[in-house]
Short mmCIF file of C-alpha atoms in Angstrom, two decimals:
data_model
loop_
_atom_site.label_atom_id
_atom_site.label_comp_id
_atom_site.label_asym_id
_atom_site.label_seq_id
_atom_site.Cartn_x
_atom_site.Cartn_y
_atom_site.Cartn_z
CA UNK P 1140 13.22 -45.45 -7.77
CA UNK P 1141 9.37 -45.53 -7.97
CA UNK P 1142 9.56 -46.53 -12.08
CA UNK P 1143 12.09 -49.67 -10.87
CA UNK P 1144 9.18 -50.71 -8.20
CA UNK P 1145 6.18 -51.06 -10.75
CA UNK P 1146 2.80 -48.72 -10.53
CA UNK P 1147 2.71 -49.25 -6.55
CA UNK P 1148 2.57 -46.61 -4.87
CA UNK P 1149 4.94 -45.38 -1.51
CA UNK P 1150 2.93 -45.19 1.62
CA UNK P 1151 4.15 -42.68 3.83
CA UNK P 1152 5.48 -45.35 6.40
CA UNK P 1153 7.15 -47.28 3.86
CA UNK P 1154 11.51 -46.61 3.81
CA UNK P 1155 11.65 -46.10 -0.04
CA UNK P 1156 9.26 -43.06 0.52
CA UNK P 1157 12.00 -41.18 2.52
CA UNK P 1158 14.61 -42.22 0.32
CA UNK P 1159 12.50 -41.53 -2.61
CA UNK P 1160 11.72 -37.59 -1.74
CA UNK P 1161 15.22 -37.59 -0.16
CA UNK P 1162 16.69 -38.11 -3.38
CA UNK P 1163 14.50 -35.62 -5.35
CA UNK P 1164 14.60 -33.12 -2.63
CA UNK P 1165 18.67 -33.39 -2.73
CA UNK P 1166 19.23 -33.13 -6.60
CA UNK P 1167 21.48 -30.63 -8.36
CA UNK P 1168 19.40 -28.04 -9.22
CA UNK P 1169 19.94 -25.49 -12.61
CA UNK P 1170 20.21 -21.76 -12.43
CA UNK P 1171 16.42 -21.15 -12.46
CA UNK P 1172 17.15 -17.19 -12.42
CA UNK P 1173 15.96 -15.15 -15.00
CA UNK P 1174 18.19 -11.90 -16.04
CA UNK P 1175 15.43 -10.14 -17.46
CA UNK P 1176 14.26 -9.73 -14.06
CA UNK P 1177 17.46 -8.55 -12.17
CA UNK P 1178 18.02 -6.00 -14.57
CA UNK P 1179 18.06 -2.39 -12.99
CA UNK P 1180 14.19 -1.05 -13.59
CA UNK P 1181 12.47 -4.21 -14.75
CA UNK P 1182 10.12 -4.94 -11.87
CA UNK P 1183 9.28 -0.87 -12.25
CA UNK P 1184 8.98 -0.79 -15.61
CA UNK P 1185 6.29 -3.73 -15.04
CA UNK P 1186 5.06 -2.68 -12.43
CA UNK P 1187 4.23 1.05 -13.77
CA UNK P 1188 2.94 -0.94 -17.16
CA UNK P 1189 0.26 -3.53 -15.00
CA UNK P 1190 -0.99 -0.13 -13.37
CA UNK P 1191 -1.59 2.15 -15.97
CA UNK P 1192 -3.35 -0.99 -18.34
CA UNK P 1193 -5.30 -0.44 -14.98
CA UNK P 1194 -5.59 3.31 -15.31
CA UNK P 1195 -7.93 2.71 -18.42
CA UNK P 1196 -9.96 0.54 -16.51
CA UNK P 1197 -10.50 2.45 -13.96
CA UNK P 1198 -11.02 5.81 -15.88
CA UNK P 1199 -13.90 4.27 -18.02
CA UNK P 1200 -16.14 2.93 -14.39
CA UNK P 1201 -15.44 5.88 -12.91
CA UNK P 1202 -16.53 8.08 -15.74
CA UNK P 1203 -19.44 5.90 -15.68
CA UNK P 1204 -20.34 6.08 -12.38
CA UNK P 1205 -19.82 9.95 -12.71
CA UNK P 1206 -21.87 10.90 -16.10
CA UNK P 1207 -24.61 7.65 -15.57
CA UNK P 1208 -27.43 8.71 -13.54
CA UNK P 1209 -28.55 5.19 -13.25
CA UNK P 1210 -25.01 4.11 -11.90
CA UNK P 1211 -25.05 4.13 -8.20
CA UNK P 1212 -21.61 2.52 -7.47
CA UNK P 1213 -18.43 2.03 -8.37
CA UNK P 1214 -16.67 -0.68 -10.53
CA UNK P 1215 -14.80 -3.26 -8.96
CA UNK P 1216 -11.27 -1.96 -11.02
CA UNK P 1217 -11.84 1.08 -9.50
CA UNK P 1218 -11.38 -0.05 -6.07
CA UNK P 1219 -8.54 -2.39 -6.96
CA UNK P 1220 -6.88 0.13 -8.37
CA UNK P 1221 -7.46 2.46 -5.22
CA UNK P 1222 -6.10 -0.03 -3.29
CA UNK P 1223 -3.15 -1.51 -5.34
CA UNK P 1224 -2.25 2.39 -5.56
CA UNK P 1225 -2.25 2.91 -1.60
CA UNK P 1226 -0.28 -0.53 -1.13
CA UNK P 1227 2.19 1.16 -3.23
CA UNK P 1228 2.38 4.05 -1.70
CA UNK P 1229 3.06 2.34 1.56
CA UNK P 1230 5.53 0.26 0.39
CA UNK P 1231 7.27 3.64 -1.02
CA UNK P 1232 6.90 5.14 2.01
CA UNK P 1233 8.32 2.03 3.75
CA UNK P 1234 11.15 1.29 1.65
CA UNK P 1235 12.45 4.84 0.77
CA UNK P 1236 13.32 6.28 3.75
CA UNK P 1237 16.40 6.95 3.08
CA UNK P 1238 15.31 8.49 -0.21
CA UNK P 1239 12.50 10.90 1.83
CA UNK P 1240 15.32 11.62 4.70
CA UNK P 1241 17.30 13.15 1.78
CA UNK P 1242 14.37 15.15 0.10
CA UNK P 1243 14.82 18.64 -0.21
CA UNK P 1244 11.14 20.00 1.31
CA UNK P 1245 11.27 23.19 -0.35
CA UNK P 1246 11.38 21.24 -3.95
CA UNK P 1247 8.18 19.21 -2.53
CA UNK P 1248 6.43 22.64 -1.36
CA UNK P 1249 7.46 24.35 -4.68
CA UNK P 1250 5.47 21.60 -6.49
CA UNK P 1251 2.45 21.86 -4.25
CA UNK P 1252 1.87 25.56 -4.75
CA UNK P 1253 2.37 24.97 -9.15
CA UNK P 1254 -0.04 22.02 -9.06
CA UNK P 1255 -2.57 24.05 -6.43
CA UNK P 1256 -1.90 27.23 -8.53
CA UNK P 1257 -2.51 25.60 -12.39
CA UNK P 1258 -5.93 23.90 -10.17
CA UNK P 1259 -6.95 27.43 -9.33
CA UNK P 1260 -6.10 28.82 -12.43
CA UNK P 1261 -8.04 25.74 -14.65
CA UNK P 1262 -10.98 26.35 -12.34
CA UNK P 1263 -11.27 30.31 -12.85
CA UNK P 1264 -11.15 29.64 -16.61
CA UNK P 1265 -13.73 26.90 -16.35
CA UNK P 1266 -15.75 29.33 -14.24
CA UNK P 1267 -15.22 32.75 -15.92
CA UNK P 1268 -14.08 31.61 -19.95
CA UNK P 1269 -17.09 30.35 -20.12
CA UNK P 1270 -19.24 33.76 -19.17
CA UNK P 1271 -16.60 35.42 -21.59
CA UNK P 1272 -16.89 33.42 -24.73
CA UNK P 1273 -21.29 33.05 -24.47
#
């Protein structure tokens, strides 16, 4: 309608405007979807591949900032990835309800005593291998 009119241009006021962005605004519009995307694990599969491409990031300035004297704060990854990893944690928490209703606790307290025994276990060899092998 506007190419018909010549290079002038619709004032707001003006009754071809409305029937101008009426008639774009009611168009048939294509399937925009994309099927990559609504396929069962995409969005996790991207999701978990974004984050750990962040992982490295944040390993390096925090190894930095641990081993450099001269470093006195942290990198800006690192505290984008703290909080993109506590946003997802809510959001877990949020959304899986259901899923945590059904958790069997004594699977969840069997895991915390392996992963707080092989922590004790890593530290005494740190701690006493050392004395052992010098």
């Amino acid at each position: 309608m506007a190419s018909a009119m010549g290079c002038t241009t619709l004032r707001k006021d003006d009754v071809n405007y409305r029937l101008h962005f009426r008639m774009i605004n009611e168009q048939q519009v294509e399937d925009i979807t994309i099927e990559f995307f609504y396929r069962p694990h995409t969005i996790t599969l991207l999701t978990f591949t974004i984050v750990s491409l962040m992982y490295f990031a944040f390993t390096r300035q925090y190894y930095a900032y641990l081993t450099d004297t001269q470093c006195k704060r942290v990198g800006t990854q690192c505290w984008v990835f703290g909080a993109i990893a506590f946003l997802e944690a809510l959001a877990c928490i949020k959304f899986g309800q259901d899923l945590f209703s059904k958790t069997q606790i004594l699977y969840v307290i069997l895991w915390l005593l392996c992963v707080v025994s092989m922590l004790f276990l890593s530290l005494l060899y740190s701690i006493c291998g050392k004395s052992l092998t010098s």
